Every structure is written in structure tokens, then in C-alpha cells.
Amino acid sequence: MNERHVLVVFPHPDDEAFGVSGTIAQHVQSGTPVTYACLTLGEMGRNMGVPPFANRETLPLIRRQELEEACRVLGIHDLRLLGYRDKTVEFEDEEELADRIAAIAAETNPSLVITFYPGYSVHPDHDACGAAVIRALKRWPKEQRPTVYCVAFAKNCEQDLGQPDVVRDVSSVIDTKLAAIRAHRSQTEGLMQAASKRGDALAWLKTERFWTYQWDD
């Protein structure tokens, strides 16, 4: 449980909220510093709030503010905004993107990195982000690489990868997790309202699943 430093790398504000924020909160509570590198501001997101309170022009600023509030709630004091454009991460120069992630990893020296599992994360930005993280860390000597926990939710992830080897009970920090999710109001309010009506808002959020990345070298 105790880590030296946790580095979280995702492409969009709110990527951390549903599947990872409980794990982040537990590490923060244990005194582990957490750095969150977010590649974009999610400015191409389709959700504008329920009822809508954002528009295409205001959405980037709103999502930045929501991300900063989520980090405040979770106790993340080191938020890196890398400034890439939403929905185009897959077209970025792979080596340049890996360079920037590698620089943050070299600076923070994490013992645990959390990102998307490349090829098993549905959204092209998700897969490109995970691939860049793996590319960056693969430059390190194998024995010095941090553990990498990957989030995956493609339909074939369990068929190809097997069951997740890390299943965390985050019920102890569920209130913090819910607050982090709600901080991304423009993206999550409608979803949380629907979940509340179904009565299943809490059950599926109390567990977080990861696949530890298996290096091929």
C-alpha cells in the first residue's frame, strides 16, 4: 500500500474520477504524494451540464476549474496540465509525448504509475495516452521501472488480459470519491442523477480494478 510517489497520467479531466479516485484518495491518506498529469482539458466533450451551463467556448475553462476542484478534494497538490488538444492525442508525435511523460516520471520518481491499458481503453485518446506512458517507462532499465496499474474496459479486456489482478476496496473513501466525481459537474451530473434514480450510485463505485502492466522485454 505504501508507495514512494504515485504518478497518474490520463488524457481528460474526469478520467480519474470514476475508476481511480478512490485509490488516489487512499494513497493521499497514507501520506503518499500524488502527481496528476492530464494531457488535455477535454474541450471537445459533448456534455455541457444538466441543464446545460457551458458552451463550446467556455467548456475548456470550466473543465479546468472542475479538474482543479477534484484535485483539491482528493488532496492532489501537483497537477500538470500538458496542453494537448482533446480527441487528437492519437495524432501527436509518439516520441515527443513520451518525452514529456518521461520527464515528469524522472522528476517525480514514482513507485506506482496509473494510466490506461493501451489497446483496451476504448477511446483513442485513452489508448494513445497509455501507449505513451509505456513507451516512456520502457526507456528505464526494467529493474528500475515503477509498477504500472492500468485501467481497461474494452469488451475484450478480460478475454485477452484475464481478470484484473488488483481489486481495491475503496469504500473507506467513498465520500471523497463521490465529491471528486461531482466536482466534474459538467460531465457527471446527469450520470450521477440517473444512477441515483436507479439506486446503484454507490455499489459499483466502491471497487476499483487494475491490470498490472506486463512488460514484454
Coordinates of N, CA and C in Angstrom, one line a residue:
M1 N 0.8 -1.2 0.0 CA 0.0 0.0 0.0 C 0.9 1.3 0.0
N2 N 1.9 1.3 0.8 CA 2.7 2.5 0.9 C 3.6 2.6 -0.4
E3 N 3.5 3.7 -1.0 CA 4.3 3.9 -2.2 C 5.2 5.2 -2.0
R4 N 6.2 5.3 -2.8 CA 7.1 6.4 -2.7 C 6.5 7.6 -3.3
H5 N 5.9 7.5 -4.4 CA 5.2 8.6 -5.1 C 4.3 7.9 -6.2
V6 N 3.1 8.4 -6.3 CA 2.2 7.9 -7.3 C 2.0 8.9 -8.4
L7 N 2.2 8.5 -9.7 CA 2.0 9.3 -10.9 C 0.8 8.8 -11.6
V8 N -0.1 9.7 -11.8 CA -1.4 9.4 -12.6 C -1.3 10.1 -13.9
V9 N -1.5 9.4 -15.0 CA -1.4 10.1 -16.3 C -2.7 9.7 -17.1
F10 N -3.5 10.6 -17.4 CA -4.8 10.4 -18.1 C -4.9 11.6 -19.1
P11 N -5.7 11.3 -20.2 CA -5.8 12.4 -21.2 C -6.9 13.5 -20.9
H12 N -7.9 13.2 -20.1 CA -9.0 14.1 -19.9 C -9.3 14.4 -18.4
P13 N -9.7 15.6 -18.1 CA -10.3 15.8 -16.8 C -11.5 14.9 -16.6
D14 N -11.6 14.3 -15.5 CA -12.7 13.3 -15.1 C -12.3 11.9 -15.4
D15 N -11.2 11.6 -16.2 CA -10.8 10.2 -16.4 C -10.4 9.6 -15.0
E16 N -9.9 10.4 -14.1 CA -9.5 9.9 -12.8 C -10.7 9.6 -11.9
A17 N -11.9 10.2 -12.2 CA -12.9 10.3 -11.2 C -13.6 8.9 -10.9
F18 N -14.1 8.3 -11.9 CA -14.9 7.1 -11.6 C -14.1 5.8 -11.2
G19 N -12.9 5.6 -11.9 CA -12.2 4.4 -11.8 C -11.0 4.4 -10.9
V20 N -10.6 5.6 -10.5 CA -9.2 5.7 -9.9 C -9.2 6.6 -8.6
S21 N -10.2 7.5 -8.5 CA -10.2 8.5 -7.4 C -10.2 7.9 -6.0
G22 N -10.8 6.7 -5.9 CA -10.7 6.1 -4.5 C -9.3 5.7 -4.2
T23 N -8.7 5.1 -5.2 CA -7.3 4.7 -5.0 C -6.4 5.9 -4.7
I24 N -6.6 6.9 -5.5 CA -5.8 8.2 -5.2 C -6.0 8.6 -3.8
A25 N -7.3 8.7 -3.4 CA -7.6 9.2 -2.0 C -7.0 8.4 -1.0
Q26 N -7.0 7.1 -1.2 CA -6.3 6.2 -0.1 C -4.8 6.4 -0.1
H27 N -4.2 6.6 -1.2 CA -2.7 6.9 -1.2 C -2.5 8.2 -0.5
V28 N -3.3 9.2 -0.8 CA -3.1 10.5 -0.2 C -3.2 10.4 1.3
Q29 N -4.3 9.7 1.7 CA -4.5 9.5 3.2 C -3.3 8.8 3.8
S30 N -2.6 8.0 3.1 CA -1.4 7.3 3.6 C -0.2 8.1 3.6
G31 N -0.3 9.3 3.1 CA 0.8 10.2 3.1 C 1.7 10.2 1.8
T32 N 1.2 9.5 0.8 CA 1.9 9.3 -0.4 C 1.7 10.5 -1.3
P33 N 2.7 11.2 -1.8 CA 2.5 12.3 -2.7 C 2.0 11.8 -4.1
V34 N 1.0 12.5 -4.7 CA 0.4 12.1 -5.9 C 0.6 13.3 -6.9
T35 N 1.1 12.9 -8.1 CA 1.2 13.9 -9.2 C 0.2 13.4 -10.3
Y36 N -0.6 14.3 -10.8 CA -1.6 14.0 -11.9 C -1.2 14.8 -13.1
A37 N -0.8 14.1 -14.2 CA -0.5 14.7 -15.4 C -1.7 14.5 -16.3
C38 N -2.4 15.6 -16.7 CA -3.6 15.5 -17.5 C -3.3 16.1 -18.9
L39 N -3.5 15.3 -19.9 CA -3.0 15.7 -21.2 C -3.8 16.8 -21.9
T40 N -5.1 16.9 -21.7 CA -6.0 17.8 -22.4 C -6.9 18.5 -21.3
L41 N -7.7 19.4 -21.8 CA -8.8 20.0 -21.0 C -10.1 19.4 -21.4
G42 N -10.1 18.4 -22.2 CA -11.4 17.8 -22.5 C -12.4 18.7 -23.2
E43 N -11.8 19.7 -24.0 CA -12.6 20.7 -24.6 C -13.6 20.3 -25.7
M44 N -13.4 19.0 -26.2 CA -14.3 18.5 -27.2 C -15.4 17.7 -26.6
G45 N -15.5 17.6 -25.3 CA -16.5 16.8 -24.7 C -17.9 17.3 -25.1
R46 N -18.8 16.4 -25.2 CA -20.2 16.7 -25.7 C -21.1 17.2 -24.6
N47 N -20.8 16.8 -23.3 CA -21.7 17.1 -22.2 C -21.4 18.6 -21.8
M48 N -22.5 19.3 -21.7 CA -22.4 20.8 -21.3 C -23.1 21.1 -20.0
G49 N -23.4 20.0 -19.2 CA -24.1 20.2 -18.0 C -25.5 19.8 -18.1
V50 N -26.2 19.5 -17.0 CA -27.6 19.2 -17.0 C -28.3 20.0 -15.9
P51 N -29.1 21.0 -16.3 CA -29.2 21.6 -17.6 C -28.0 22.2 -18.1
P52 N -27.8 22.5 -19.4 CA -26.5 23.0 -19.9 C -26.2 24.3 -19.3
F53 N -24.9 24.5 -18.9 CA -24.4 25.8 -18.4 C -23.1 26.1 -19.0
A54 N -22.6 25.2 -19.9 CA -21.4 25.5 -20.6 C -21.7 25.6 -22.1
N55 N -20.7 26.1 -22.9 CA -20.8 26.1 -24.3 C -19.4 25.7 -24.8
R56 N -19.3 25.6 -26.1 CA -18.0 25.2 -26.7 C -16.9 26.1 -26.3
E57 N -17.2 27.4 -26.2 CA -16.2 28.4 -25.9 C -15.8 28.3 -24.4
T58 N -16.8 28.1 -23.5 CA -16.5 28.2 -22.1 C -16.1 26.8 -21.5
L59 N -16.3 25.8 -22.2 CA -16.0 24.4 -21.7 C -14.6 24.2 -21.2
P60 N -13.6 24.6 -22.0 CA -12.2 24.4 -21.5 C -11.9 25.0 -20.1
L61 N -12.4 26.2 -19.9 CA -12.1 26.9 -18.6 C -12.9 26.2 -17.5
I62 N -14.2 25.9 -17.8 CA -15.0 25.2 -16.8 C -14.4 23.8 -16.5
R63 N -13.9 23.1 -17.5 CA -13.4 21.8 -17.1 C -12.0 21.9 -16.4
R64 N -11.3 22.9 -16.7 CA -10.0 23.1 -15.9 C -10.4 23.4 -14.5
Q65 N -11.4 24.3 -14.2 CA -11.8 24.6 -12.9 C -12.3 23.3 -12.2
E66 N -13.1 22.5 -12.9 CA -13.6 21.3 -12.3 C -12.5 20.3 -11.9
L67 N -11.5 20.2 -12.8 CA -10.3 19.4 -12.5 C -9.6 19.8 -11.3
E68 N -9.4 21.1 -11.2 CA -8.6 21.7 -10.1 C -9.4 21.4 -8.8
E69 N -10.7 21.5 -8.8 CA -11.6 21.3 -7.7 C -11.5 19.8 -7.3
A70 N -11.5 18.9 -8.3 CA -11.4 17.5 -8.0 C -10.1 17.2 -7.3
C71 N -9.0 17.8 -7.8 CA -7.7 17.6 -7.2 C -7.7 18.1 -5.8
R72 N -8.3 19.2 -5.6 CA -8.4 19.8 -4.2 C -9.1 18.8 -3.3
V73 N -10.2 18.3 -3.8 CA -11.0 17.3 -3.0 C -10.1 16.1 -2.6
L74 N -9.3 15.6 -3.6 CA -8.6 14.4 -3.4 C -7.3 14.6 -2.7
G75 N -6.9 15.8 -2.6 CA -5.6 16.1 -1.9 C -4.4 16.1 -2.8
I76 N -4.6 16.2 -4.1 CA -3.5 16.2 -5.1 C -3.0 17.7 -5.2
H77 N -1.7 17.9 -4.9 CA -1.2 19.2 -4.9 C -0.3 19.5 -6.1
D78 N -0.1 18.4 -6.9 CA 0.8 18.6 -8.0 C 0.0 18.1 -9.3
L79 N -0.6 19.1 -9.9 CA -1.4 18.9 -11.1 C -0.6 19.5 -12.3
R80 N -0.3 18.6 -13.3 CA 0.4 19.1 -14.5 C -0.6 19.1 -15.7
L81 N -0.8 20.2 -16.3 CA -1.7 20.3 -17.5 C -0.7 20.4 -18.7
L82 N -0.8 19.4 -19.5 CA 0.2 19.3 -20.6 C -0.2 20.0 -21.9
G83 N -1.5 20.4 -22.0 CA -1.9 21.3 -23.0 C -2.1 20.7 -24.4
Y84 N -2.3 19.4 -24.5 CA -2.6 18.8 -25.8 C -4.1 19.0 -26.1
R85 N -4.5 18.8 -27.3 CA -5.8 19.1 -27.8 C -6.7 17.8 -27.7
D86 N -7.8 18.0 -27.1 CA -8.7 16.8 -26.9 C -9.1 16.1 -28.2
K87 N -9.1 14.8 -28.2 CA -9.5 14.0 -29.3 C -8.5 14.0 -30.4
T88 N -7.3 14.5 -30.2 CA -6.2 14.4 -31.2 C -4.9 13.8 -30.6
V89 N -5.0 13.3 -29.4 CA -3.8 12.8 -28.8 C -3.2 11.7 -29.6
E90 N -4.0 10.9 -30.3 CA -3.5 9.8 -31.1 C -2.7 10.2 -32.3
F91 N -2.8 11.5 -32.6 CA -2.1 12.0 -33.8 C -0.8 12.8 -33.4
E92 N -0.6 12.9 -32.1 CA 0.6 13.6 -31.6 C 1.9 12.7 -31.9
D93 N 3.0 13.4 -32.0 CA 4.3 12.6 -32.2 C 4.5 11.7 -31.0
E94 N 4.6 10.4 -31.2 CA 4.6 9.5 -30.1 C 5.9 9.7 -29.2
E95 N 7.0 10.0 -29.9 CA 8.3 10.1 -29.1 C 8.2 11.4 -28.3
E96 N 7.7 12.5 -28.9 CA 7.6 13.8 -28.1 C 6.7 13.6 -26.9
L97 N 5.5 13.0 -27.1 CA 4.6 12.8 -26.0 C 5.3 11.9 -24.9
A98 N 6.0 10.9 -25.3 CA 6.7 10.0 -24.4 C 7.8 10.8 -23.7
D99 N 8.4 11.7 -24.4 CA 9.5 12.5 -23.8 C 8.9 13.4 -22.6
R100 N 7.8 14.0 -22.8 CA 7.2 14.8 -21.8 C 6.8 14.0 -20.6
I101 N 6.2 12.8 -20.8 CA 5.8 12.0 -19.7 C 7.1 11.4 -19.0
A102 N 8.1 11.1 -19.8 CA 9.3 10.6 -19.2 C 10.0 11.6 -18.3
A103 N 9.9 12.9 -18.7 CA 10.5 14.0 -17.9 C 9.8 14.1 -16.5
I104 N 8.5 14.0 -16.6 CA 7.7 14.1 -15.3 C 8.0 12.8 -14.4
A105 N 8.1 11.7 -15.0 CA 8.5 10.5 -14.3 C 9.9 10.6 -13.7
A106 N 10.8 11.1 -14.5 CA 12.2 11.3 -13.9 C 12.2 12.2 -12.8
E107 N 11.4 13.3 -12.9 CA 11.4 14.3 -11.8 C 10.7 13.7 -10.5
T108 N 9.6 13.0 -10.7 CA 8.8 12.6 -9.5 C 9.3 11.2 -9.0
N109 N 10.0 10.4 -9.8 CA 10.5 9.1 -9.4 C 9.4 8.3 -8.8
P110 N 8.3 8.0 -9.5 CA 7.2 7.2 -8.8 C 7.5 5.8 -8.7
S111 N 6.9 5.2 -7.6 CA 7.0 3.7 -7.5 C 5.7 3.1 -8.1
L112 N 4.7 3.9 -8.3 CA 3.5 3.4 -8.9 C 3.0 4.5 -10.0
V113 N 2.6 4.0 -11.2 CA 2.1 4.8 -12.2 C 0.7 4.2 -12.5
I114 N -0.3 5.1 -12.7 CA -1.7 4.7 -13.0 C -2.0 5.4 -14.3
T115 N -2.5 4.5 -15.3 CA -2.9 5.1 -16.6 C -3.8 4.1 -17.3
F116 N -4.1 4.3 -18.5 CA -5.0 3.4 -19.3 C -4.1 2.3 -19.9
Y117 N -4.8 1.1 -20.0 CA -4.1 0.0 -20.7 C -4.2 0.2 -22.2
P118 N -3.0 0.4 -22.9 CA -3.1 0.7 -24.3 C -3.8 -0.5 -25.1
G119 N -4.7 -0.1 -25.9 CA -5.4 -1.1 -26.7 C -6.6 -1.6 -26.1
Y120 N -6.9 -1.3 -24.8 CA -8.0 -1.8 -24.1 C -8.8 -0.8 -23.4
S121 N -8.8 0.4 -23.9 CA -9.4 1.5 -23.2 C -10.4 2.3 -24.0
V122 N -10.8 1.7 -25.1 CA -11.9 2.2 -26.0 C -11.7 3.5 -26.7
H123 N -11.4 4.6 -26.0 CA -11.2 5.9 -26.6 C -9.8 6.0 -27.2
P124 N -9.7 6.6 -28.4 CA -8.3 6.7 -29.0 C -7.4 7.5 -28.1
D125 N -7.9 8.6 -27.5 CA -7.0 9.3 -26.6 C -6.5 8.5 -25.4
H126 N -7.4 7.6 -24.9 CA -7.1 6.8 -23.8 C -5.9 5.8 -24.2
D127 N -6.1 5.2 -25.3 CA -5.1 4.2 -25.8 C -3.8 4.9 -26.1
A128 N -3.9 6.1 -26.7 CA -2.6 6.8 -27.0 C -1.9 7.3 -25.8
C129 N -2.7 7.7 -24.8 CA -2.1 8.1 -23.5 C -1.3 6.9 -22.8
G130 N -2.1 5.8 -22.7 CA -1.4 4.6 -22.1 C -0.2 4.2 -22.9
A131 N -0.3 4.2 -24.2 CA 0.9 3.8 -25.0 C 2.1 4.7 -24.8
A132 N 1.8 6.0 -24.6 CA 2.9 6.9 -24.4 C 3.5 6.7 -23.0
V133 N 2.7 6.4 -22.1 CA 3.3 6.1 -20.7 C 4.2 4.9 -20.8
I134 N 3.7 3.8 -21.4 CA 4.5 2.6 -21.5 C 5.8 2.9 -22.3
R135 N 5.7 3.6 -23.4 CA 6.9 4.0 -24.2 C 7.9 4.7 -23.3
A136 N 7.4 5.7 -22.5 CA 8.3 6.5 -21.7 C 9.0 5.6 -20.6
L137 N 8.2 4.8 -20.0 CA 8.8 4.0 -18.9 C 9.7 2.8 -19.4
K138 N 9.4 2.4 -20.6 CA 10.2 1.3 -21.1 C 11.6 1.7 -21.4
R139 N 11.9 3.0 -21.4 CA 13.3 3.5 -21.6 C 14.1 3.2 -20.3
W140 N 13.4 3.0 -19.2 CA 14.1 2.8 -18.0 C 14.6 1.3 -17.9
P141 N 15.7 1.1 -17.2 CA 16.1 -0.3 -17.0 C 14.9 -1.1 -16.4
K142 N 14.7 -2.3 -16.8 CA 13.5 -3.0 -16.3 C 13.4 -3.1 -14.8
E143 N 14.5 -3.3 -14.2 CA 14.5 -3.4 -12.7 C 14.2 -2.1 -12.0
Q144 N 14.3 -1.0 -12.7 CA 14.1 0.3 -12.1 C 12.7 0.9 -12.4
R145 N 11.9 0.2 -13.3 CA 10.6 0.7 -13.6 C 9.6 0.6 -12.5
P146 N 8.8 1.6 -12.4 CA 7.7 1.6 -11.4 C 6.7 0.5 -11.8
T147 N 5.9 0.1 -10.8 CA 4.7 -0.7 -11.2 C 3.7 0.2 -11.9
V148 N 3.1 -0.4 -12.9 CA 2.1 0.3 -13.7 C 0.7 -0.4 -13.5
Y149 N -0.2 0.4 -12.9 CA -1.6 -0.1 -12.8 C -2.4 0.5 -14.0
C150 N -3.0 -0.4 -14.8 CA -3.7 0.1 -16.0 C -5.2 -0.1 -15.8
V151 N -6.0 0.9 -16.2 CA -7.4 0.8 -16.3 C -7.8 0.3 -17.7
A152 N -8.7 -0.7 -17.7 CA -9.2 -1.2 -19.0 C -10.7 -1.5 -18.9
F153 N -11.4 -1.2 -20.0 CA -12.8 -1.5 -20.0 C -13.3 -1.9 -21.4
A154 N -12.4 -2.2 -22.3 CA -12.8 -2.7 -23.6 C -13.6 -4.1 -23.4
K155 N -14.5 -4.4 -24.3 CA -15.3 -5.6 -24.2 C -14.4 -6.8 -24.1
N156 N -13.3 -6.8 -24.8 CA -12.4 -8.0 -24.8 C -11.3 -7.9 -23.8
C157 N -11.3 -7.0 -22.9 CA -10.1 -6.9 -22.0 C -10.0 -8.1 -21.1
E158 N -11.1 -8.6 -20.5 CA -10.9 -9.8 -19.7 C -10.6 -11.1 -20.5
Q159 N -11.2 -11.1 -21.7 CA -10.9 -12.3 -22.6 C -9.4 -12.3 -22.9
D160 N -8.8 -11.1 -23.2 CA -7.4 -11.1 -23.6 C -6.4 -11.0 -22.5
L161 N -6.8 -10.2 -21.4 CA -5.9 -9.9 -20.4 C -6.1 -10.8 -19.1
G162 N -7.3 -11.4 -19.1 CA -7.6 -12.2 -17.9 C -8.3 -11.2 -16.9
Q163 N -8.6 -11.7 -15.7 CA -9.2 -10.9 -14.7 C -8.2 -9.9 -14.1
P164 N -8.7 -8.7 -13.7 CA -7.8 -7.8 -13.1 C -7.1 -8.4 -11.9
D165 N -5.8 -8.1 -11.8 CA -5.0 -8.7 -10.7 C -5.0 -7.8 -9.4
V166 N -5.5 -6.6 -9.6 CA -5.6 -5.7 -8.5 C -7.1 -5.2 -8.3
V167 N -7.7 -5.6 -7.2 CA -9.1 -5.2 -7.0 C -9.1 -4.5 -5.6
R168 N -9.3 -3.2 -5.6 CA -9.2 -2.4 -4.4 C -10.6 -2.1 -3.9
D169 N -10.8 -2.3 -2.6 CA -12.0 -1.8 -1.9 C -11.8 -0.4 -1.5
V170 N -12.5 0.6 -2.0 CA -12.3 2.0 -1.7 C -13.5 2.5 -1.0
S171 N -14.3 1.6 -0.3 CA -15.5 2.1 0.4 C -15.1 3.0 1.5
S172 N -13.9 2.9 2.1 CA -13.5 3.8 3.2 C -13.4 5.3 2.8
V173 N -13.2 5.5 1.5 CA -13.1 6.9 1.0 C -14.2 7.2 0.0
I174 N -15.3 6.5 0.1 CA -16.4 6.7 -0.9 C -16.9 8.1 -0.9
D175 N -17.0 8.8 0.2 CA -17.5 10.2 0.2 C -16.5 11.1 -0.5
T176 N -15.2 10.9 -0.4 CA -14.2 11.7 -1.1 C -14.3 11.4 -2.6
K177 N -14.5 10.1 -2.9 CA -14.6 9.8 -4.3 C -15.9 10.4 -4.9
L178 N -17.0 10.3 -4.3 CA -18.2 11.0 -4.8 C -18.0 12.5 -5.0
A179 N -17.3 13.1 -4.0 CA -17.1 14.5 -4.1 C -16.2 14.8 -5.3
A180 N -15.2 14.0 -5.6 CA -14.4 14.2 -6.8 C -15.2 14.0 -8.0
I181 N -16.0 13.0 -8.1 CA -16.9 12.8 -9.3 C -17.8 14.0 -9.5
R182 N -18.4 14.5 -8.4 CA -19.3 15.6 -8.5 C -18.6 16.9 -8.9
A183 N -17.3 17.0 -8.6 CA -16.5 18.2 -9.0 C -16.5 18.4 -10.5
H184 N -16.6 17.3 -11.2 CA -16.7 17.4 -12.7 C -18.1 17.5 -13.1
R185 N -18.7 18.6 -12.6 CA -20.2 18.7 -12.7 C -20.7 18.7 -14.2
S186 N -19.9 19.4 -15.1 CA -20.4 19.5 -16.5 C -20.5 18.1 -17.1
Q187 N -19.7 17.2 -16.7 CA -19.6 15.9 -17.3 C -20.4 14.8 -16.5
T188 N -20.6 14.9 -15.2 CA -21.0 13.8 -14.4 C -22.4 14.0 -13.8
E189 N -22.9 15.2 -13.8 CA -24.1 15.5 -13.1 C -25.3 14.6 -13.6
G190 N -25.4 14.6 -14.9 CA -26.5 13.8 -15.5 C -26.4 12.3 -15.1
L191 N -25.2 11.8 -15.2 CA -24.9 10.4 -15.0 C -25.2 10.1 -13.5
M192 N -24.8 10.9 -12.6 CA -25.0 10.7 -11.2 C -26.5 10.8 -10.8
Q193 N -27.2 11.7 -11.5 CA -28.6 11.8 -11.2 C -29.3 10.5 -11.7
A194 N -28.9 10.0 -12.9 CA -29.5 8.8 -13.4 C -29.2 7.6 -12.5
A195 N -28.0 7.5 -12.0 CA -27.5 6.4 -11.1 C -28.3 6.5 -9.8
S196 N -28.5 7.7 -9.3 CA -29.2 7.9 -8.0 C -30.6 7.4 -8.2
K197 N -31.3 7.6 -9.3 CA -32.7 7.2 -9.5 C -32.7 5.7 -9.6
R198 N -31.6 5.0 -10.1 CA -31.6 3.6 -10.2 C -31.3 2.9 -8.8
G199 N -30.7 3.8 -8.0 CA -30.3 3.3 -6.6 C -29.0 2.5 -6.6
D200 N -28.2 2.6 -7.7 CA -26.9 1.9 -7.8 C -25.7 2.8 -7.8
A201 N -25.9 4.1 -7.3 CA -24.8 5.1 -7.5 C -23.6 4.7 -6.7
L202 N -23.7 4.0 -5.6 CA -22.6 3.6 -4.7 C -22.0 2.3 -5.0
A203 N -22.8 1.3 -5.2 CA -22.3 -0.1 -5.3 C -21.1 -0.3 -6.2
W204 N -21.2 0.2 -7.4 CA -20.2 -0.1 -8.4 C -19.0 0.8 -8.2
L205 N -19.1 1.9 -7.4 CA -18.0 2.8 -7.2 C -17.1 2.4 -6.0
K206 N -17.5 1.4 -5.3 CA -16.7 1.1 -4.1 C -15.6 0.1 -4.4
T207 N -15.5 -0.3 -5.6 CA -14.4 -1.2 -6.0 C -13.7 -0.6 -7.2
E208 N -12.4 -0.7 -7.2 CA -11.6 -0.2 -8.4 C -10.7 -1.3 -8.9
R209 N -10.6 -1.5 -10.2 CA -9.9 -2.7 -10.7 C -8.8 -2.2 -11.6
F210 N -7.7 -2.9 -11.5 CA -6.5 -2.6 -12.3 C -5.9 -3.9 -12.9
W211 N -5.2 -3.7 -14.0 CA -4.3 -4.8 -14.5 C -2.9 -4.3 -14.4
T212 N -2.1 -5.0 -13.7 CA -0.7 -4.6 -13.7 C 0.0 -4.9 -15.0
Y213 N 0.6 -3.8 -15.6 CA 1.2 -4.0 -17.0 C 2.3 -5.0 -17.0
Q214 N 2.3 -5.9 -17.9 CA 3.3 -6.9 -18.0 C 4.3 -6.5 -19.1
W215 N 5.5 -6.2 -18.8 CA 6.5 -5.8 -19.8 C 6.8 -7.0 -20.7
D216 N 7.1 -6.7 -21.9 CA 7.4 -7.8 -22.9 C 8.9 -7.9 -23.2
D217 N 9.7 -7.2 -22.4 CA 11.2 -7.3 -22.6 C 11.9 -7.9 -21.4

